[in-house]
């Protein structure tokens, strides 16, 4: 289905699903355009604007009552589109400010910051959004809303929020004429950072899963 026929002409533009899909489609298109690097000096401000608007869309999904898909099992949407090219374009475009520091979960006591990449964040967000868009384009609106809401709470919401903090910080450093400190040593390939991320993820999953399954906390 082409972009021109993304929405049925009979659908109300004030309908919640239409508004969510419009916002997500706009983000996907805009981010792809920024990644081309035609205006590198404006890339960070544009990304700040686009991610901010997407987080508003995510907030609407998060605040909404739970969506339930029509089918018990998720229909197959086919192979996921490759986002490696997009990731690599952003890595080149944002170098050397691509890597930033973020706390994995602010509610885990004494959480140590971990290294992240804006380029990875954007690619992961796009992957989640495209997956839901595939359902929407095929007319499975409830499935699309369920997926967008679930993945907002579990993945692309936290990822977008972290990326937004990094982008806002970059803009603030520039506008307030505050040079960034030396970024040497901050690297997502660092083994300690990877181990810390895994430990934080394990604690969060244990806290979320142990109760419903009747497991004891260790």
PDB file of C-alpha atoms in Angstrom:
ATOM      1  CA  UNK A   1       0.000   0.000   0.000  1.00  0.00           C
ATOM      2  CA  UNK A   2       1.410   3.370  -0.954  1.00  0.00           C
ATOM      3  CA  UNK A   3       1.756   6.317   1.393  1.00  0.00           C
ATOM      4  CA  UNK A   4      -0.976   8.087  -0.550  1.00  0.00           C
ATOM      5  CA  UNK A   5      -3.443   5.358   0.446  1.00  0.00           C
ATOM      6  CA  UNK A   6      -2.227   4.905   3.994  1.00  0.00           C
ATOM      7  CA  UNK A   7      -5.646   5.933   5.332  1.00  0.00           C
ATOM      8  CA  UNK A   8      -9.009   5.028   3.929  1.00  0.00           C
ATOM      9  CA  UNK A   9     -10.828   8.149   2.731  1.00  0.00           C
ATOM     10  CA  UNK A  10     -13.784   7.203   4.937  1.00  0.00           C
ATOM     11  CA  UNK A  11     -11.739   7.290   8.133  1.00  0.00           C
ATOM     12  CA  UNK A  12     -12.271  10.248  10.423  1.00  0.00           C
ATOM     13  CA  UNK A  13      -9.079  12.333  10.699  1.00  0.00           C
ATOM     14  CA  UNK A  14     -10.017  12.916  14.355  1.00  0.00           C
ATOM     15  CA  UNK A  15      -9.969   9.164  14.996  1.00  0.00           C
ATOM     16  CA  UNK A  16      -7.324   8.169  17.561  1.00  0.00           C
ATOM     17  CA  UNK A  17      -5.803   5.443  15.386  1.00  0.00           C
ATOM     18  CA  UNK A  18      -5.523   7.757  12.392  1.00  0.00           C
ATOM     19  CA  UNK A  19      -3.801  10.437  14.450  1.00  0.00           C
ATOM     20  CA  UNK A  20      -1.332   7.950  15.936  1.00  0.00           C
ATOM     21  CA  UNK A  21      -0.547   6.419  12.546  1.00  0.00           C
ATOM     22  CA  UNK A  22      -0.116   9.868  10.962  1.00  0.00           C
ATOM     23  CA  UNK A  23       2.339  10.899  13.662  1.00  0.00           C
ATOM     24  CA  UNK A  24       4.341   7.693  13.392  1.00  0.00           C
ATOM     25  CA  UNK A  25       4.443   7.816   9.598  1.00  0.00           C
ATOM     26  CA  UNK A  26       5.582  11.444   9.778  1.00  0.00           C
ATOM     27  CA  UNK A  27       8.398  10.490  12.157  1.00  0.00           C
ATOM     28  CA  UNK A  28       9.580   7.615   9.959  1.00  0.00           C
ATOM     29  CA  UNK A  29       9.667   9.806   6.855  1.00  0.00           C
ATOM     30  CA  UNK A  30      11.290  12.789   8.589  1.00  0.00           C
ATOM     31  CA  UNK A  31      14.028  10.740  10.253  1.00  0.00           C
ATOM     32  CA  UNK A  32      14.857   9.036   6.956  1.00  0.00           C
ATOM     33  CA  UNK A  33      15.227  12.460   5.340  1.00  0.00           C
ATOM     34  CA  UNK A  34      17.499  13.734   8.117  1.00  0.00           C
ATOM     35  CA  UNK A  35      19.689  10.633   7.790  1.00  0.00           C
ATOM     36  CA  UNK A  36      20.539  11.565   4.195  1.00  0.00           C
ATOM     37  CA  UNK A  37      22.786  14.257   5.587  1.00  0.00           C
ATOM     38  CA  UNK A  38      21.724  17.016   3.212  1.00  0.00           C
ATOM     39  CA  UNK A  39      21.648  19.518   6.107  1.00  0.00           C
ATOM     40  CA  UNK A  40      24.161  18.207   8.672  1.00  0.00           C
ATOM     41  CA  UNK A  41      24.230  21.447  10.674  1.00  0.00           C
ATOM     42  CA  UNK A  42      20.489  21.133  11.313  1.00  0.00           C
ATOM     43  CA  UNK A  43      20.420  17.389  11.981  1.00  0.00           C
ATOM     44  CA  UNK A  44      20.435  17.550  15.789  1.00  0.00           C
ATOM     45  CA  UNK A  45      17.749  20.292  16.086  1.00  0.00           C
ATOM     46  CA  UNK A  46      15.551  18.457  13.579  1.00  0.00           C
ATOM     47  CA  UNK A  47      15.970  15.187  15.474  1.00  0.00           C
ATOM     48  CA  UNK A  48      15.194  16.959  18.751  1.00  0.00           C
ATOM     49  CA  UNK A  49      11.919  18.200  17.261  1.00  0.00           C
ATOM     50  CA  UNK A  50      10.951  14.867  15.700  1.00  0.00           C
ATOM     51  CA  UNK A  51      11.756  12.747  18.764  1.00  0.00           C
ATOM     52  CA  UNK A  52       9.899  15.231  20.997  1.00  0.00           C
ATOM     53  CA  UNK A  53       6.786  14.924  18.846  1.00  0.00           C
ATOM     54  CA  UNK A  54       7.066  11.134  18.800  1.00  0.00           C
ATOM     55  CA  UNK A  55       7.270  11.018  22.598  1.00  0.00           C
ATOM     56  CA  UNK A  56       3.996  12.964  22.743  1.00  0.00           C
ATOM     57  CA  UNK A  57       2.461  10.283  20.541  1.00  0.00           C
ATOM     58  CA  UNK A  58       3.895   7.624  22.835  1.00  0.00           C
ATOM     59  CA  UNK A  59       2.459   9.414  25.844  1.00  0.00           C
ATOM     60  CA  UNK A  60      -0.986   9.255  24.287  1.00  0.00           C
ATOM     61  CA  UNK A  61      -0.546   5.519  23.758  1.00  0.00           C
ATOM     62  CA  UNK A  62       0.751   4.992  27.277  1.00  0.00           C
ATOM     63  CA  UNK A  63      -2.075   6.943  28.876  1.00  0.00           C
ATOM     64  CA  UNK A  64      -4.732   5.077  26.885  1.00  0.00           C
ATOM     65  CA  UNK A  65      -6.405   1.982  28.270  1.00  0.00           C
ATOM     66  CA  UNK A  66      -4.843  -1.271  27.074  1.00  0.00           C
ATOM     67  CA  UNK A  67      -5.470  -2.123  23.447  1.00  0.00           C
ATOM     68  CA  UNK A  68      -6.355  -5.725  22.663  1.00  0.00           C
ATOM     69  CA  UNK A  69      -5.619  -7.296  19.269  1.00  0.00           C
ATOM     70  CA  UNK A  70      -8.403  -9.047  17.394  1.00  0.00           C
ATOM     71  CA  UNK A  71      -6.418 -12.264  17.036  1.00  0.00           C
ATOM     72  CA  UNK A  72      -4.813 -14.358  19.761  1.00  0.00           C
ATOM     73  CA  UNK A  73      -1.569 -14.741  17.829  1.00  0.00           C
ATOM     74  CA  UNK A  74       0.117 -11.909  15.985  1.00  0.00           C
ATOM     75  CA  UNK A  75      -0.217 -12.268  12.191  1.00  0.00           C
ATOM     76  CA  UNK A  76       3.040 -12.540  10.282  1.00  0.00           C
ATOM     77  CA  UNK A  77       4.025  -9.229   8.671  1.00  0.00           C
ATOM     78  CA  UNK A  78       6.921 -10.692   6.711  1.00  0.00           C
ATOM     79  CA  UNK A  79      10.623  -9.916   7.064  1.00  0.00           C
ATOM     80  CA  UNK A  80      11.591  -6.782   8.953  1.00  0.00           C
ATOM     81  CA  UNK A  81      13.071  -4.040   6.731  1.00  0.00           C
ATOM     82  CA  UNK A  82      16.822  -3.644   7.164  1.00  0.00           C
ATOM     83  CA  UNK A  83      17.776  -0.570   9.190  1.00  0.00           C
ATOM     84  CA  UNK A  84      21.559  -1.055   9.125  1.00  0.00           C
ATOM     85  CA  UNK A  85      22.005   1.552   6.397  1.00  0.00           C
ATOM     86  CA  UNK A  86      20.005   4.097   8.393  1.00  0.00           C
ATOM     87  CA  UNK A  87      22.004   3.276  11.516  1.00  0.00           C
ATOM     88  CA  UNK A  88      25.312   3.695   9.686  1.00  0.00           C
ATOM     89  CA  UNK A  89      24.268   6.995   8.092  1.00  0.00           C
ATOM     90  CA  UNK A  90      23.390   8.441  11.481  1.00  0.00           C
ATOM     91  CA  UNK A  91      26.601   7.098  13.022  1.00  0.00           C
ATOM     92  CA  UNK A  92      28.591   9.022  10.400  1.00  0.00           C
ATOM     93  CA  UNK A  93      26.376  12.103  10.597  1.00  0.00           C
ATOM     94  CA  UNK A  94      26.496  12.363  14.386  1.00  0.00           C
ATOM     95  CA  UNK A  95      30.132  11.431  14.920  1.00  0.00           C
ATOM     96  CA  UNK A  96      31.685  12.285  17.400  1.00  0.00           C
ATOM     97  CA  UNK A  97      28.575  13.049  19.517  1.00  0.00           C
ATOM     98  CA  UNK A  98      26.767   9.792  18.706  1.00  0.00           C
ATOM     99  CA  UNK A  99      27.757   8.097  21.984  1.00  0.00           C
ATOM    100  CA  UNK A 100      26.188   9.355  25.212  1.00  0.00           C
ATOM    101  CA  UNK A 101      25.696   8.205  28.793  1.00  0.00           C
ATOM    102  CA  UNK A 102      22.322   7.091  30.175  1.00  0.00           C
ATOM    103  CA  UNK A 103      20.924   5.362  33.265  1.00  0.00           C
ATOM    104  CA  UNK A 104      19.134   2.193  32.185  1.00  0.00           C
ATOM    105  CA  UNK A 105      16.362   2.402  34.787  1.00  0.00           C
ATOM    106  CA  UNK A 106      16.067   5.394  37.140  1.00  0.00           C
ATOM    107  CA  UNK A 107      14.151   3.293  39.680  1.00  0.00           C
ATOM    108  CA  UNK A 108      16.926   0.746  40.171  1.00  0.00           C
ATOM    109  CA  UNK A 109      18.982   1.903  43.191  1.00  0.00           C
ATOM    110  CA  UNK A 110      22.558   2.930  42.506  1.00  0.00           C
ATOM    111  CA  UNK A 111      22.215   2.366  38.776  1.00  0.00           C
ATOM    112  CA  UNK A 112      25.458   3.041  36.952  1.00  0.00           C
ATOM    113  CA  UNK A 113      25.305   4.984  33.673  1.00  0.00           C
ATOM    114  CA  UNK A 114      25.746   2.958  30.505  1.00  0.00           C
ATOM    115  CA  UNK A 115      26.984   4.062  27.097  1.00  0.00           C
ATOM    116  CA  UNK A 116      24.406   4.324  24.299  1.00  0.00           C
ATOM    117  CA  UNK A 117      24.369   5.544  20.711  1.00  0.00           C
ATOM    118  CA  UNK A 118      21.805   7.891  19.199  1.00  0.00           C
ATOM    119  CA  UNK A 119      22.223   6.088  15.868  1.00  0.00           C
ATOM    120  CA  UNK A 120      21.326   2.748  17.496  1.00  0.00           C
ATOM    121  CA  UNK A 121      18.383   4.345  19.289  1.00  0.00           C
ATOM    122  CA  UNK A 122      16.899   5.784  16.105  1.00  0.00           C
ATOM    123  CA  UNK A 123      17.291   2.507  14.220  1.00  0.00           C
ATOM    124  CA  UNK A 124      15.632   0.552  17.050  1.00  0.00           C
ATOM    125  CA  UNK A 125      12.746   3.029  17.265  1.00  0.00           C
ATOM    126  CA  UNK A 126      12.168   2.909  13.510  1.00  0.00           C
ATOM    127  CA  UNK A 127      12.138  -0.904  13.599  1.00  0.00           C
ATOM    128  CA  UNK A 128       9.387  -0.965  16.243  1.00  0.00           C
ATOM    129  CA  UNK A 129       7.319   1.691  14.499  1.00  0.00           C
ATOM    130  CA  UNK A 130       7.569   0.041  11.083  1.00  0.00           C
ATOM    131  CA  UNK A 131       6.427  -3.275  12.543  1.00  0.00           C
ATOM    132  CA  UNK A 132       3.202  -1.687  13.773  1.00  0.00           C
ATOM    133  CA  UNK A 133       2.810   0.257  10.537  1.00  0.00           C
ATOM    134  CA  UNK A 134       2.882  -3.014   8.586  1.00  0.00           C
ATOM    135  CA  UNK A 135      -0.199  -4.152  10.535  1.00  0.00           C
ATOM    136  CA  UNK A 136      -1.879  -0.776  10.052  1.00  0.00           C
ATOM    137  CA  UNK A 137      -1.296  -0.753   6.304  1.00  0.00           C
ATOM    138  CA  UNK A 138      -2.825  -4.226   6.059  1.00  0.00           C
ATOM    139  CA  UNK A 139      -5.965  -3.025   7.839  1.00  0.00           C
ATOM    140  CA  UNK A 140      -5.225  -4.609  11.238  1.00  0.00           C
ATOM    141  CA  UNK A 141      -5.744  -1.397  13.188  1.00  0.00           C
ATOM    142  CA  UNK A 142      -6.250  -2.978  16.616  1.00  0.00           C
ATOM    143  CA  UNK A 143      -3.110  -5.081  16.130  1.00  0.00           C
ATOM    144  CA  UNK A 144      -1.137  -1.987  15.154  1.00  0.00           C
ATOM    145  CA  UNK A 145      -2.333  -0.020  18.176  1.00  0.00           C
ATOM    146  CA  UNK A 146      -1.609  -2.947  20.480  1.00  0.00           C
ATOM    147  CA  UNK A 147       1.916  -3.298  19.094  1.00  0.00           C
ATOM    148  CA  UNK A 148       2.690   0.437  19.205  1.00  0.00           C
ATOM    149  CA  UNK A 149       1.419   0.662  22.782  1.00  0.00           C
ATOM    150  CA  UNK A 150       3.237  -2.473  23.984  1.00  0.00           C
ATOM    151  CA  UNK A 151       6.520  -1.587  22.294  1.00  0.00           C
ATOM    152  CA  UNK A 152       6.247   2.006  23.554  1.00  0.00           C
ATOM    153  CA  UNK A 153       6.100   0.749  27.134  1.00  0.00           C
ATOM    154  CA  UNK A 154       8.727  -1.954  26.667  1.00  0.00           C
ATOM    155  CA  UNK A 155      11.235  -0.553  24.192  1.00  0.00           C
ATOM    156  CA  UNK A 156      10.858   2.454  21.941  1.00  0.00           C
ATOM    157  CA  UNK A 157       9.456   4.724  24.650  1.00  0.00           C
ATOM    158  CA  UNK A 158      12.464   4.404  26.988  1.00  0.00           C
ATOM    159  CA  UNK A 159      14.792   4.479  23.993  1.00  0.00           C
ATOM    160  CA  UNK A 160      13.249   7.649  22.570  1.00  0.00           C
ATOM    161  CA  UNK A 161      13.270   9.301  25.988  1.00  0.00           C
ATOM    162  CA  UNK A 162      16.971   8.559  26.432  1.00  0.00           C
ATOM    163  CA  UNK A 163      17.773   9.826  22.942  1.00  0.00           C
ATOM    164  CA  UNK A 164      15.762  12.981  23.597  1.00  0.00           C
ATOM    165  CA  UNK A 165      17.829  13.768  26.688  1.00  0.00           C
ATOM    166  CA  UNK A 166      21.009  13.406  24.671  1.00  0.00           C
ATOM    167  CA  UNK A 167      19.707  15.552  21.803  1.00  0.00           C
ATOM    168  CA  UNK A 168      18.408  18.233  24.180  1.00  0.00           C
ATOM    169  CA  UNK A 169      21.757  18.283  25.941  1.00  0.00           C
ATOM    170  CA  UNK A 170      23.598  18.750  22.645  1.00  0.00           C
ATOM    171  CA  UNK A 171      21.367  21.671  21.660  1.00  0.00           C
ATOM    172  CA  UNK A 172      21.766  23.217  25.115  1.00  0.00           C
ATOM    173  CA  UNK A 173      25.568  22.956  24.977  1.00  0.00           C
ATOM    174  CA  UNK A 174      25.583  24.747  21.624  1.00  0.00           C
ATOM    175  CA  UNK A 175      23.015  27.432  22.423  1.00  0.00           C
ATOM    176  CA  UNK A 176      24.502  28.160  25.858  1.00  0.00           C
ATOM    177  CA  UNK A 177      28.041  28.146  24.496  1.00  0.00           C
ATOM    178  CA  UNK A 178      29.129  25.359  26.827  1.00  0.00           C
ATOM    179  CA  UNK A 179      31.717  23.139  25.105  1.00  0.00           C
ATOM    180  CA  UNK A 180      31.324  19.422  25.660  1.00  0.00           C
ATOM    181  CA  UNK A 181      33.844  17.718  27.900  1.00  0.00           C
ATOM    182  CA  UNK A 182      36.296  15.315  26.313  1.00  0.00           C
ATOM    183  CA  UNK A 183      34.300  12.241  25.241  1.00  0.00           C
ATOM    184  CA  UNK A 184      37.255   9.873  25.102  1.00  0.00           C
ATOM    185  CA  UNK A 185      36.662   6.586  26.905  1.00  0.00           C
ATOM    186  CA  UNK A 186      32.878   6.572  26.484  1.00  0.00           C
ATOM    187  CA  UNK A 187      32.243   3.601  24.222  1.00  0.00           C
ATOM    188  CA  UNK A 188      29.338   1.192  23.792  1.00  0.00           C
ATOM    189  CA  UNK A 189      31.786  -1.565  22.880  1.00  0.00           C
ATOM    190  CA  UNK A 190      33.231  -1.499  26.390  1.00  0.00           C
ATOM    191  CA  UNK A 191      32.775  -4.929  28.005  1.00  0.00           C
ATOM    192  CA  UNK A 192      32.022  -3.461  31.435  1.00  0.00           C
ATOM    193  CA  UNK A 193      29.262  -1.284  29.971  1.00  0.00           C
ATOM    194  CA  UNK A 194      27.717  -4.289  28.220  1.00  0.00           C
ATOM    195  CA  UNK A 195      27.826  -6.338  31.422  1.00  0.00           C
ATOM    196  CA  UNK A 196      26.273  -3.502  33.423  1.00  0.00           C
ATOM    197  CA  UNK A 197      23.480  -3.130  30.855  1.00  0.00           C
ATOM    198  CA  UNK A 198      22.743  -6.857  31.034  1.00  0.00           C
ATOM    199  CA  UNK A 199      22.613  -6.796  34.829  1.00  0.00           C
ATOM    200  CA  UNK A 200      20.279  -3.792  34.867  1.00  0.00           C
ATOM    201  CA  UNK A 201      18.009  -5.429  32.295  1.00  0.00           C
ATOM    202  CA  UNK A 202      17.938  -8.635  34.320  1.00  0.00           C
ATOM    203  CA  UNK A 203      16.907  -6.813  37.502  1.00  0.00           C
ATOM    204  CA  UNK A 204      14.133  -4.936  35.719  1.00  0.00           C
ATOM    205  CA  UNK A 205      12.782  -8.111  34.099  1.00  0.00           C
ATOM    206  CA  UNK A 206      12.921  -9.993  37.400  1.00  0.00           C
ATOM    207  CA  UNK A 207      10.968  -7.235  39.139  1.00  0.00           C
ATOM    208  CA  UNK A 208       8.325  -7.212  36.408  1.00  0.00           C
ATOM    209  CA  UNK A 209       8.006 -10.968  35.923  1.00  0.00           C
ATOM    210  CA  UNK A 210       8.574 -12.478  39.386  1.00  0.00           C
ATOM    211  CA  UNK A 211       5.284 -11.209  40.864  1.00  0.00           C
ATOM    212  CA  UNK A 212       2.904 -12.414  38.142  1.00  0.00           C
ATOM    213  CA  UNK A 213       4.662 -15.804  38.023  1.00  0.00           C
ATOM    214  CA  UNK A 214       4.689 -16.238  41.784  1.00  0.00           C
ATOM    215  CA  UNK A 215       8.479 -16.370  41.952  1.00  0.00           C
ATOM    216  CA  UNK A 216      10.504 -15.286  44.957  1.00  0.00           C
ATOM    217  CA  UNK A 217      12.905 -12.385  44.612  1.00  0.00           C
ATOM    218  CA  UNK A 218      16.543 -13.430  44.860  1.00  0.00           C
TER     219      UNK A 218
END
